[in-house]
Short mmCIF file of C-alpha atoms and ligand atoms in Angstrom, two decimals:
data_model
loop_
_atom_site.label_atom_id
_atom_site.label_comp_id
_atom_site.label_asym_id
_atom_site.label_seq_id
_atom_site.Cartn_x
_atom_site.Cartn_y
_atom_site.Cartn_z
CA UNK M 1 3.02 35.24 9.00
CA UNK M 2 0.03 33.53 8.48
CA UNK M 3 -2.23 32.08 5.08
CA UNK M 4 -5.98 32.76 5.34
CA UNK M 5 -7.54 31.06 2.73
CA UNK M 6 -11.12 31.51 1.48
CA UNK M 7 -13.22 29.54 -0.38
CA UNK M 8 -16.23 29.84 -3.07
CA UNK M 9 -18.81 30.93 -0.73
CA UNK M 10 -16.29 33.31 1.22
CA UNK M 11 -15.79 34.96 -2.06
CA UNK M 12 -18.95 34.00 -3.25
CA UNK M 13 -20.01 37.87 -4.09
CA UNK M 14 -19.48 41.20 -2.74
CA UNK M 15 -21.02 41.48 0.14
CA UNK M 16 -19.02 37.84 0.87
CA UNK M 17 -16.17 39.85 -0.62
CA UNK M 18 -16.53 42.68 1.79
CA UNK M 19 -16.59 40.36 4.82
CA UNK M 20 -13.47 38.88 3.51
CA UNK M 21 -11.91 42.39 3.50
CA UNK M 22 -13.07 43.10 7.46
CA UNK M 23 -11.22 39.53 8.15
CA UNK M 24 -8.38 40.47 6.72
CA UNK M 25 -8.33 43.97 8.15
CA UNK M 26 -8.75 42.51 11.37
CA UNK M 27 -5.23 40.86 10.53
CA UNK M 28 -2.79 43.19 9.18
CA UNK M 29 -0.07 43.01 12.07
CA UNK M 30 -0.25 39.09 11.41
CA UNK M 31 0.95 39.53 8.12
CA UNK M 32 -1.25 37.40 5.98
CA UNK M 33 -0.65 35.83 2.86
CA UNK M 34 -3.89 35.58 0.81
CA UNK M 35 -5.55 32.50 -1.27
CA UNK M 36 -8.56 32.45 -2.63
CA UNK M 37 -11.11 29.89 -4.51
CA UNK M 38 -13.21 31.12 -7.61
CA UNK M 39 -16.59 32.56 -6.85
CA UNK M 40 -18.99 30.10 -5.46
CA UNK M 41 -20.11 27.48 -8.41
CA UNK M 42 -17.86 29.61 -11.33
CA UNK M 43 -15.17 26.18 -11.32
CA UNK M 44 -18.65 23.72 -12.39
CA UNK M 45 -19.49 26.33 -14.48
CA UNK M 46 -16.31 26.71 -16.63
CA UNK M 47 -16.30 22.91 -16.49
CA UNK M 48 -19.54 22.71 -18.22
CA UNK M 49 -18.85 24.95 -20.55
CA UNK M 50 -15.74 23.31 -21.82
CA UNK M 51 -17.24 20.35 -21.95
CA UNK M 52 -20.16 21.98 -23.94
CA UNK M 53 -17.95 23.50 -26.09
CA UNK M 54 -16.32 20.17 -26.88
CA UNK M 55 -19.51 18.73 -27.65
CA UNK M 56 -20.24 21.50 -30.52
CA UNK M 57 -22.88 22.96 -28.57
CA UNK M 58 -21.16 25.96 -29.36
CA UNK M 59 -24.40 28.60 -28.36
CA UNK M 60 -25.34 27.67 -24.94
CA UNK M 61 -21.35 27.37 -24.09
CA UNK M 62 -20.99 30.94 -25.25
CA UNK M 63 -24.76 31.74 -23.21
CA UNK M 64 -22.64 30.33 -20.34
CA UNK M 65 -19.51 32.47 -20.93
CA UNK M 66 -21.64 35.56 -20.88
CA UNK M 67 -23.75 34.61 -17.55
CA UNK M 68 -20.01 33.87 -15.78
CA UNK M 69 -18.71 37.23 -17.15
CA UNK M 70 -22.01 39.03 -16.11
CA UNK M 71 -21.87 38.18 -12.64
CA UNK M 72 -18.13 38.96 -12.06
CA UNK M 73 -18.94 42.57 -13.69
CA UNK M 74 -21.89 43.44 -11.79
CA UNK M 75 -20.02 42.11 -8.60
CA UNK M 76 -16.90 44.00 -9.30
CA UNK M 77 -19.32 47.32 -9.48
CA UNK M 78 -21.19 46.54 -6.58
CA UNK M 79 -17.65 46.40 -4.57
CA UNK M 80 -15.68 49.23 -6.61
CA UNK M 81 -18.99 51.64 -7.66
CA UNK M 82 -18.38 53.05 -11.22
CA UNK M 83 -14.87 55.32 -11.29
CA UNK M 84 -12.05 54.85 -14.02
CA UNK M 85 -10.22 52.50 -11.15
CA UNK M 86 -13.68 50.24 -10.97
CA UNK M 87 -14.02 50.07 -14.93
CA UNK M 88 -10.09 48.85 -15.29
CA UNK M 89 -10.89 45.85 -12.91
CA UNK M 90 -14.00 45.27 -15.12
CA UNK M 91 -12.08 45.03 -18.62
CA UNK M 92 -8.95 43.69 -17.13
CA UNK M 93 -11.94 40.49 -16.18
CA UNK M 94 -13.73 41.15 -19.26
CA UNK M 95 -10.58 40.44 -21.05
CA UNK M 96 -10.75 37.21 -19.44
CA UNK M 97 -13.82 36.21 -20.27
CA UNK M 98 -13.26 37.04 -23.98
CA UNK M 99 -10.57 34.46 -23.69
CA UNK M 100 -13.13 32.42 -22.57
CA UNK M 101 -15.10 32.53 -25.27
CA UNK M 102 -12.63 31.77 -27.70
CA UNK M 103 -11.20 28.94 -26.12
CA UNK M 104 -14.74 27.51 -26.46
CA UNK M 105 -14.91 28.08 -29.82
CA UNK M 106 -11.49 26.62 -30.37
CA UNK M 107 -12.94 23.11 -28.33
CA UNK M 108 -16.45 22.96 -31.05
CA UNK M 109 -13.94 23.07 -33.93
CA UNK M 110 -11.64 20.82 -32.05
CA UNK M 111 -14.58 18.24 -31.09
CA UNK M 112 -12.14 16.95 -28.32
CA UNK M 113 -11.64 18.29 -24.35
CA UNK M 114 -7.97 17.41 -23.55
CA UNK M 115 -6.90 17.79 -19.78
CA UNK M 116 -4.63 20.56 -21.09
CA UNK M 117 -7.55 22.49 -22.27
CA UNK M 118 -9.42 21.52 -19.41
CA UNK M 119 -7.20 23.34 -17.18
CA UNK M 120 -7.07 26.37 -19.16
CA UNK M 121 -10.42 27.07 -18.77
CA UNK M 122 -11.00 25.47 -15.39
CA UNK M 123 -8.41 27.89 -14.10
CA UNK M 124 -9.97 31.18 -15.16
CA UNK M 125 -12.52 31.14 -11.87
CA UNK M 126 -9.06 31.88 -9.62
CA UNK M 127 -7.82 34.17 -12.11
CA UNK M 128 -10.43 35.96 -12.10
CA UNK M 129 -11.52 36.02 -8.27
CA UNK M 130 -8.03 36.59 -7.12
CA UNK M 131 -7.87 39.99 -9.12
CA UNK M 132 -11.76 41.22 -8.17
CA UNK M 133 -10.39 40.33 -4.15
CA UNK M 134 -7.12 42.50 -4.72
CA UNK M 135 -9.14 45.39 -6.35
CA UNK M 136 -11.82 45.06 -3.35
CA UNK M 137 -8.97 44.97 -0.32
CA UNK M 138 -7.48 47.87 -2.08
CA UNK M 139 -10.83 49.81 -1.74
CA UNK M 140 -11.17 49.02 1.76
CA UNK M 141 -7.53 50.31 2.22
CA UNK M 142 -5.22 47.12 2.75
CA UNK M 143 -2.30 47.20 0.97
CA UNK M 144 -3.09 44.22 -1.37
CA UNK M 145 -1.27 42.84 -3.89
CA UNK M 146 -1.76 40.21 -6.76
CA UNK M 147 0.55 36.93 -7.13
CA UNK M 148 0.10 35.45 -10.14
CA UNK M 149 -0.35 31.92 -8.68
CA UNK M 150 1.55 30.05 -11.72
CA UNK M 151 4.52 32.00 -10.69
CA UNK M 152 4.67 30.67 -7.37
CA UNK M 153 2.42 27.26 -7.36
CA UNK M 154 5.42 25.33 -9.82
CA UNK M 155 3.91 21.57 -10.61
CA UNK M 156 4.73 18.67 -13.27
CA UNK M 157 2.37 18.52 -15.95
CA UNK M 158 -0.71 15.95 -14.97
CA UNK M 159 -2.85 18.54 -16.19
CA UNK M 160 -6.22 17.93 -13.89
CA UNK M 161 -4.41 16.93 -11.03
CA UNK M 162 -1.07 18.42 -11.10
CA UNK M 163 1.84 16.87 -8.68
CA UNK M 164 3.42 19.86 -7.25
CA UNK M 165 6.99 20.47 -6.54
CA UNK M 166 7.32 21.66 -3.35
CA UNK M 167 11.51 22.57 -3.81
CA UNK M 168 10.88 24.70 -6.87
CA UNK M 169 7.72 26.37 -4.77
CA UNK M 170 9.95 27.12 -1.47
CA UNK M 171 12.08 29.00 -4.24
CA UNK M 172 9.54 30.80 -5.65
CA UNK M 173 7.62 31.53 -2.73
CA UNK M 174 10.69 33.50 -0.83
CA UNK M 175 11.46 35.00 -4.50
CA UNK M 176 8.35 36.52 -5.09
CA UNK M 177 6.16 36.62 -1.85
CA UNK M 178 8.46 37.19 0.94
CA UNK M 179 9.58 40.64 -0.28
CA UNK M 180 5.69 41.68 -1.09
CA UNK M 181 5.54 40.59 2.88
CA UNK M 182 8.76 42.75 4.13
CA UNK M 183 7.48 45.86 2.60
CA UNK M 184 4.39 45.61 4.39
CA UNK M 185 1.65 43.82 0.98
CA UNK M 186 -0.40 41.64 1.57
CA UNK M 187 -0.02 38.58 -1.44
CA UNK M 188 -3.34 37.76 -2.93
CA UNK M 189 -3.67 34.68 -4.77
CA UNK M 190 -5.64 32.30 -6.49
CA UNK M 191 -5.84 28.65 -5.23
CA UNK M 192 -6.01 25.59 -7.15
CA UNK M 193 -3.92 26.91 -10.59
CA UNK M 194 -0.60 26.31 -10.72
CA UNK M 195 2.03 26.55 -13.73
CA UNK M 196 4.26 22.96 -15.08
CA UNK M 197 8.16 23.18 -14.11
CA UNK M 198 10.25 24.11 -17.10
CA UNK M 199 7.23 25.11 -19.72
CA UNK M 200 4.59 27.26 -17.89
CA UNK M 201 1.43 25.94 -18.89
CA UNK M 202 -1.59 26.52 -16.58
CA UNK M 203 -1.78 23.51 -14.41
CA UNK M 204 -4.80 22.75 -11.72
CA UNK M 205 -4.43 20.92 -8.31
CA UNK M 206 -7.83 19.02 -8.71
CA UNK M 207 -11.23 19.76 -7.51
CA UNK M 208 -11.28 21.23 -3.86
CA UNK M 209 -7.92 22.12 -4.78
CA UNK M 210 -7.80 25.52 -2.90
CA UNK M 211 -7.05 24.29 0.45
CA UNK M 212 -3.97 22.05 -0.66
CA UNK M 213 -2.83 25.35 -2.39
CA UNK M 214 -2.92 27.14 1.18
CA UNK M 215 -1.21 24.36 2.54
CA UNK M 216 1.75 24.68 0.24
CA UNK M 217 1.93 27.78 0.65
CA UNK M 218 1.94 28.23 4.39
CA UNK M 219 4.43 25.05 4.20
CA UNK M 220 6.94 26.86 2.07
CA UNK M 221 6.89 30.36 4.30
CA UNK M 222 6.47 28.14 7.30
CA UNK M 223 3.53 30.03 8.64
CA UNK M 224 2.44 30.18 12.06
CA UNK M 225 -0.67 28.93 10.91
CA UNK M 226 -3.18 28.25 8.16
CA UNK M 227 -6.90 29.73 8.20
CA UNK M 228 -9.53 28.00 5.93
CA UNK M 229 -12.73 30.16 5.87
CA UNK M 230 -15.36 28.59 5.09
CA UNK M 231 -19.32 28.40 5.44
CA UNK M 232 -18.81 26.19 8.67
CA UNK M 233 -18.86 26.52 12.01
CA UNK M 234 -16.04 23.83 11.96
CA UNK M 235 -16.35 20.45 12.31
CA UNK M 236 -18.68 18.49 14.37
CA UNK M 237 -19.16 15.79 16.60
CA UNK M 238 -21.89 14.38 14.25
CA UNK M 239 -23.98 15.44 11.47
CA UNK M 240 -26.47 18.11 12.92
CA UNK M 241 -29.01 16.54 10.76
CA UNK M 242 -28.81 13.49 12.39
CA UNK M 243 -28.50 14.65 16.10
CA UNK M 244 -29.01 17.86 16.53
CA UNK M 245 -27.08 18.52 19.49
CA UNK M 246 -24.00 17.53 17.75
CA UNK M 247 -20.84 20.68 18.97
CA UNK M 248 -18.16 22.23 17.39
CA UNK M 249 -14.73 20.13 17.65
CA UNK M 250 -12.52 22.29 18.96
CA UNK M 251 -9.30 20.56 18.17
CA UNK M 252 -8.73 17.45 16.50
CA UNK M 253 -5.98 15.26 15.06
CA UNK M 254 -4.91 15.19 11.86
CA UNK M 255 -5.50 11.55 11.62
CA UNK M 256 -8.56 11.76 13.59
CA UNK M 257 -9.94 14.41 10.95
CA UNK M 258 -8.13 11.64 7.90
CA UNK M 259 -10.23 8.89 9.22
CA UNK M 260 -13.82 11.21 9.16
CA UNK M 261 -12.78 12.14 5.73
CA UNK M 262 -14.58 9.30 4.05
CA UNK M 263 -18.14 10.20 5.29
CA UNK M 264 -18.32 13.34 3.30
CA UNK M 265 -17.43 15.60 5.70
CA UNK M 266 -17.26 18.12 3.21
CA UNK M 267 -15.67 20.97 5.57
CA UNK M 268 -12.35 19.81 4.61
CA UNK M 269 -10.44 16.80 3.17
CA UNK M 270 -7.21 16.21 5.64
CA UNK M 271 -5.13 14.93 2.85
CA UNK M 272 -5.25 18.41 0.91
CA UNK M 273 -3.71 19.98 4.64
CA UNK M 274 -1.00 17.48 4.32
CA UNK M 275 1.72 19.83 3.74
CA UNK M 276 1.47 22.10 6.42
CA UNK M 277 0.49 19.61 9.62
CA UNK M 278 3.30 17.26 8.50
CA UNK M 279 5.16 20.60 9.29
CA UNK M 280 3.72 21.14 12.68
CA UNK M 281 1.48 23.96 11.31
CA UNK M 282 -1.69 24.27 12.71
CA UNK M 283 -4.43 24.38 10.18
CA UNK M 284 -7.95 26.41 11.58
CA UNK M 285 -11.16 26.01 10.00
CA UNK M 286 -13.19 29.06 10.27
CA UNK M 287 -16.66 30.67 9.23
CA UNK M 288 -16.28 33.83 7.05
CA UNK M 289 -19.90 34.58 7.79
CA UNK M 290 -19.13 34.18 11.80
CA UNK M 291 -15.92 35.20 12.36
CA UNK M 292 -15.80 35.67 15.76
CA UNK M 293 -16.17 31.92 16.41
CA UNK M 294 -13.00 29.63 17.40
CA UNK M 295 -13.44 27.20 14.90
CA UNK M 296 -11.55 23.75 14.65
CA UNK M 297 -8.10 23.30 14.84
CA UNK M 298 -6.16 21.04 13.38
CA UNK M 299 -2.95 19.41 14.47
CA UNK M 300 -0.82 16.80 14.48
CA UNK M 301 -1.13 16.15 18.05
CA UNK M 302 -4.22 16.81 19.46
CA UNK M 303 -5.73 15.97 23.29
CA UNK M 304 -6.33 12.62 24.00
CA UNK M 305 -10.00 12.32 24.00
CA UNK M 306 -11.75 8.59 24.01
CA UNK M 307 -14.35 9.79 21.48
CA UNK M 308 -14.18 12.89 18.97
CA UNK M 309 -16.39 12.28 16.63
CA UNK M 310 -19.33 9.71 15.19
CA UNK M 311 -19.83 9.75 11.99
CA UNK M 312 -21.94 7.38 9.64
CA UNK M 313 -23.09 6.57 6.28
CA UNK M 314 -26.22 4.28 4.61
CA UNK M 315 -26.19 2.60 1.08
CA UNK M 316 -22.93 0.36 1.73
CA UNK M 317 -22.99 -3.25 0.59
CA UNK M 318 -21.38 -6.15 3.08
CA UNK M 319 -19.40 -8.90 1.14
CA UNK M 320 -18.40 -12.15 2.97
CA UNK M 321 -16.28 -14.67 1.43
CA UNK M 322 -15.66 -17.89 3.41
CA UNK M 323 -13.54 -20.84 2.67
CA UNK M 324 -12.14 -23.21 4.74
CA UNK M 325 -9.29 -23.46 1.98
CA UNK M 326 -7.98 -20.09 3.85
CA UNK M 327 -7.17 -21.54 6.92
CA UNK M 328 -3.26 -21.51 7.28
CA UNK M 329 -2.91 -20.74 3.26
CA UNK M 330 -0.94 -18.52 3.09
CA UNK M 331 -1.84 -15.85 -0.37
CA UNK M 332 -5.66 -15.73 0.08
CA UNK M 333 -5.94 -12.26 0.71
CA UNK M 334 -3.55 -11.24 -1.96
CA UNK M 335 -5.68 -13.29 -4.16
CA UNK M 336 -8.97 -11.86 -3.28
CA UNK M 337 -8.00 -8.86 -2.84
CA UNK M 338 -6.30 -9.18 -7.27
CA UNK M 339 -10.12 -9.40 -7.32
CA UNK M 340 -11.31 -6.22 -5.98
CA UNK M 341 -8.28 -4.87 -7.88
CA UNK M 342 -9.07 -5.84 -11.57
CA UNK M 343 -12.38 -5.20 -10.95
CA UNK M 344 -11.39 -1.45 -9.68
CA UNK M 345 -13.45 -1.97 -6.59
CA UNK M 346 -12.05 -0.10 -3.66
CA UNK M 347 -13.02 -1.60 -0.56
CA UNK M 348 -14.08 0.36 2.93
CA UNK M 349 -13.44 -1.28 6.40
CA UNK M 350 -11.92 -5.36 6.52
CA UNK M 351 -12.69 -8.04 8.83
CA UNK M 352 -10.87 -11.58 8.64
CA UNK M 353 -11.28 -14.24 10.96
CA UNK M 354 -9.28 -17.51 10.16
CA UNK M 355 -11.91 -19.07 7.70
CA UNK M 356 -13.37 -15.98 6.22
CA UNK M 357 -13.49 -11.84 5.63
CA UNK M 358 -15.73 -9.33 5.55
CA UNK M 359 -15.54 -6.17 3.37
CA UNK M 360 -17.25 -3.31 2.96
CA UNK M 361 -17.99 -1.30 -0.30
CA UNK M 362 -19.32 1.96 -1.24
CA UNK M 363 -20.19 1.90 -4.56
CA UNK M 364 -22.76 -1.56 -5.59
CA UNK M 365 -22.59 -0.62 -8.88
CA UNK M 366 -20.87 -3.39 -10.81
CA UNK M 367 -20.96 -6.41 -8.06
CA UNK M 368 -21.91 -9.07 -10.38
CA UNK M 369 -18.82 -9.74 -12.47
CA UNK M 370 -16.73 -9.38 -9.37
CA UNK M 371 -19.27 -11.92 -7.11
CA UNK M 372 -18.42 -13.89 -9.79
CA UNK M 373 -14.68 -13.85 -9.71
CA UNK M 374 -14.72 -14.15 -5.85
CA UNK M 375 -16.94 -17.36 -6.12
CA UNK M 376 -13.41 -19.08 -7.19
CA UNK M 377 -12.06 -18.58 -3.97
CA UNK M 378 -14.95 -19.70 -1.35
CA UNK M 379 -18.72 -18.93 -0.80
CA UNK M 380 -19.68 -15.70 -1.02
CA UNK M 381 -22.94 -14.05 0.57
CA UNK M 382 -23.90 -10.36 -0.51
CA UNK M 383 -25.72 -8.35 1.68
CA UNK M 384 -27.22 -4.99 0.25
CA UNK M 385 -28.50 -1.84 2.39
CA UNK M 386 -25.66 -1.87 5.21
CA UNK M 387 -24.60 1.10 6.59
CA UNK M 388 -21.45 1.95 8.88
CA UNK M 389 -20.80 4.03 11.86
CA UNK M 390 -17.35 5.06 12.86
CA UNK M 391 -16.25 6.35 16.09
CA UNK M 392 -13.39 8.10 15.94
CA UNK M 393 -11.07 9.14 18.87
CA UNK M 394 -7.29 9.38 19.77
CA UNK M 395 -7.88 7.90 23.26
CA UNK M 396 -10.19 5.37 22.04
CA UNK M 397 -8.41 2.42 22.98
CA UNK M 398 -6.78 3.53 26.01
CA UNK M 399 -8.00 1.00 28.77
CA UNK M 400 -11.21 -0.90 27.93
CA UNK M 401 -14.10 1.43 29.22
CA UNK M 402 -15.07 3.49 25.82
CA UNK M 403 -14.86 0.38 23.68
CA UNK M 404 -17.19 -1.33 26.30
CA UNK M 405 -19.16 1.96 26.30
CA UNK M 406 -19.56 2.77 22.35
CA UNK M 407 -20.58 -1.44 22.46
CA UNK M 408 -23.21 -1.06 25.46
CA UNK M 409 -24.76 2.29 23.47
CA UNK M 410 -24.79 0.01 20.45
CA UNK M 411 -27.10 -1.84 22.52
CA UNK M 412 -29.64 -4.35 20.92
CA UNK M 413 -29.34 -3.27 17.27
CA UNK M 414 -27.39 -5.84 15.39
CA UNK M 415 -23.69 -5.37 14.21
CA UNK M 416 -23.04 -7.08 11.06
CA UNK M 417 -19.17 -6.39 11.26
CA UNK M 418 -16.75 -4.92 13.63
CA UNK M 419 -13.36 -3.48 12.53
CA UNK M 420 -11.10 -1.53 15.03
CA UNK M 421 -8.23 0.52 12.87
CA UNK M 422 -4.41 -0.17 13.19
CA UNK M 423 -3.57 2.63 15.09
CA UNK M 424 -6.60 1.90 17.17
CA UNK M 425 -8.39 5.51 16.92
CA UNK M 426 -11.42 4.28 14.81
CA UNK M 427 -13.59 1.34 15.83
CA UNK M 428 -16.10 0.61 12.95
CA UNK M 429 -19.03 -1.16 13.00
CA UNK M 430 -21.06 -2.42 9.88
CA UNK M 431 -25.17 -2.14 10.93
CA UNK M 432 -28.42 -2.79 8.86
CA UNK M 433 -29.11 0.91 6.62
CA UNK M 434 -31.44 1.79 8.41
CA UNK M 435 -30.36 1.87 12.04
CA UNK M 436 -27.73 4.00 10.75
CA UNK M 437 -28.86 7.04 12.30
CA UNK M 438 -30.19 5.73 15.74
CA UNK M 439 -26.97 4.04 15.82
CA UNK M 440 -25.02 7.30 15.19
CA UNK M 441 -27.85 8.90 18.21
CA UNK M 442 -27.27 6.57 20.79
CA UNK M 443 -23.57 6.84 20.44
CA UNK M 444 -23.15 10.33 20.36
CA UNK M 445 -26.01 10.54 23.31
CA UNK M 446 -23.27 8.31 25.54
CA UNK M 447 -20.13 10.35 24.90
CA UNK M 448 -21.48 13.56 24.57
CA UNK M 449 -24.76 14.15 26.38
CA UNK M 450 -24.96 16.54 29.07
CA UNK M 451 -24.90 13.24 32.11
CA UNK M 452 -22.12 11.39 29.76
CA UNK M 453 -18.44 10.76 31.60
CA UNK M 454 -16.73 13.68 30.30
CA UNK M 455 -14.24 12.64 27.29
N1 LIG F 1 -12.42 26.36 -7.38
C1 LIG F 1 -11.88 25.03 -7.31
C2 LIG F 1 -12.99 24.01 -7.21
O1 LIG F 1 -14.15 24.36 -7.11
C3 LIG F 1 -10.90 24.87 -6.21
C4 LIG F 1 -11.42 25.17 -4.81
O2 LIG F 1 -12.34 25.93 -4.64
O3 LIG F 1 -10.83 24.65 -3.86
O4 LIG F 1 -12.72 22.84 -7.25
MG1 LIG F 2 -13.34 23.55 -0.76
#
């Protein structure tokens, strides 16, 4: 068997909807197990409103309410036309949205959003979108049927960000799907919602939560593999804004894909695949609106390549702290690093030499106070508008001729800081914001162009 899983803009409306269907058709002897996210943008949408809602602006919520319930109507016609089964589907979401609408009023007289609530509401965009999908596979004659996903997806009860149990969702998932498989169904679900052990209240997964759902899922019926359909090609060897030439990855490493997670690659976010790779399940990412393309595959062991990908990003901030107190102490990292801790400052990529370290940081924001703190420990220079550029690759450090390479592309821009990870697959190097993007050219242009060593 095998999960397909598509997201917002895969389901986004019905033509989407109907592409989704010729996927799936295209699948039957594979026996897929279906998850879907809510339609494209409904999950910000509900958000808003309950957060409207909880801030008495009771009108516009409700104007919201009807736009969400007016779109998922005129959708559901557009893929079902206008018979008695088409106008079921369309009250059976209706009824939905009417529960909608009073949960909102129930927040203005409440005057307070709790996560509980939150998920409630949040939650509806699945609900809904896994019922329109079952109602539009059955019209293009697959044998669909709904799975209420709080049946299956069991959590605890962080409501927001729900821990889920995978033992209790092994259970369920051979209770309740597995038969729906051996007489031939196909399982439609929602992604993201799940339901906490022992009381059933609507749970969610957290935002993006879809793809972890898929995971889980394909984990617990050991699939043969997982399919994320998205609005991607699949992912890249660079940002095709920034070089244009930048090609589809065929297959990558898990850990090569965790590592390119921080530069809002947005295709995916490893950690939410977890599950299934840690499995041995491959995990494909795929384009719903070209689904003839091989996409990227994802796996725990991939080929040993020296470079995979180059990513980068602009707006960091470079911290040095030197003190000639930290050579041969002993405790000076803990203690600066109690620093970036009580000052909830999570830090990027880490040099140290023996009198001083280097740190990296996202998010300037609130520097001051912490400078401040840091200034007990040795001098500390701040240096605003850095940017960093990672080069990721499984083969990386094998002998010495990429690392030369990647250095000789760098060329005669300056490197403010140079950081090569533990398991030696991603050598980071700190430059000045701006050179950034040549940076990020003149890499990719040595591994990848057409006269470049193949990798
Ligand atoms: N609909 C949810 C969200 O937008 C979950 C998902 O699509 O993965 O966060
Ligand atoms: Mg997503």
């Amino acid at each position: 068997m095998i999960v397909c899983k598509f997201g917002g803009t895969s389901v986004g409306d019905a033509d989407a909807i109907a592409r989704t269907a010729a996927i799936i058709s295209a699948r039957v002897d594979r026996q897929p197990v279906v998850v879907v996210s809510a339609l494209g943008g409904a999950t910000n949408q509900l958000i808003q409103i309950a957060e409207q809602a909880a801030k008495g602006q009771l009108i516009g919520a409700l104007r919201a309410v009807e736009g969400l319930r007016d779109r998922h109507i005129v959708e559901t016609h557009r893929l079902l036309g206008n018979d008695a089964q088409a106008e079921d589907v369309a009250s059976e979401l209706s009824a939905m949205f009417d529960e909608l609408a009073s949960l909102a009023e129930a927040l203005t007289t409440l005057g307070d959003l709790t996560p509980r609530s939150l998920d409630a509401i949040s939650s509806l965009g699945e609900q809904a979108s896994s019922v329109l999908v079952v109602a539009a596979f059955a019209k293009h004659g697959l044998p669909a049927t709904h799975v209420d996903a709080r049946e299956v997806m069991i959590t605890d009860s962080q409501y927001t960000r729900a821990e889920p149990q995978a033992d209790a969702i092994a259970e369920a998932a051979h209770r309740i799907v597995m038969p729906l498989m051996r007489a031939g169904r196909i399982p439609v679900m929602g992604g993201f919602i799940g339901a906490a052990l022992g009381t059933g209240v609507t749970t969610t997964l957290g935002r993006g939560g879809s793809d972890y759902s898929a995971s889980l899922v394909g984990a617990a019926l050991q699939a043969e593999v997982i399919e994320i359909w998205t609005d991607v090609d699949g992912m890249l060897t660079a940002d095709p804004r920034v070089v244009p030439d930048a090609r589809l990855i065929h297959r990558i490493g898990f850990e090569e894909a965790s590592e390119l997670a921080s530069f809002g690659a947005k295709v995916l976010h490893p950690n939410t695949i977890a599950p299934a790779v840690m499995k041995g399940i491959p995990v494909c990412v795929l384009n719903s609106r070209r689904p003839e393309g091989t996409g990227t595959l994802i796996t725990f062991a991939a080929p040993r390549r020296s470079v995979t990908a180059i990513a980068g990003k602009s707006g960091v901030t470079l911290l040095r702290v030197r003190s000639p107190r930290m050579l041969l102490t002993e405790g000076f990292l803990r203690r600066m690093f109690d620093v970036f801790e009580r000052h909830r400052t999570s830090v990027d990529v880490v040099a140290t030499s023996e009198v001083s370290v280097s740190v990296t940081i996202d998010d300037a924001t609130n520097l001051e106070a912490l400078v401040i703190d840091l200034r007990a420990l040795g001098d500390v220079t701040m240096e605003r508008n850095r940017g960093i550029v990672s080069i990721v690759g499984n083969g990386l450090s094998d002998g010495g001729t990429s690392m030369s390479r990647a250095l000789a592309a760098i060329g005669d821009l300056r490197v403010h800081m140079l950081s090569l990870s533990s398991s030696g697959i991603n050598l980071t190097v700190v430059v000045d914001g701006q050179q950034v993007h040549p940076v990020m050219q003149r890499l990719h242009a040595a591994f990848f162009s057409a006269g470049a060593e193949a990798t």
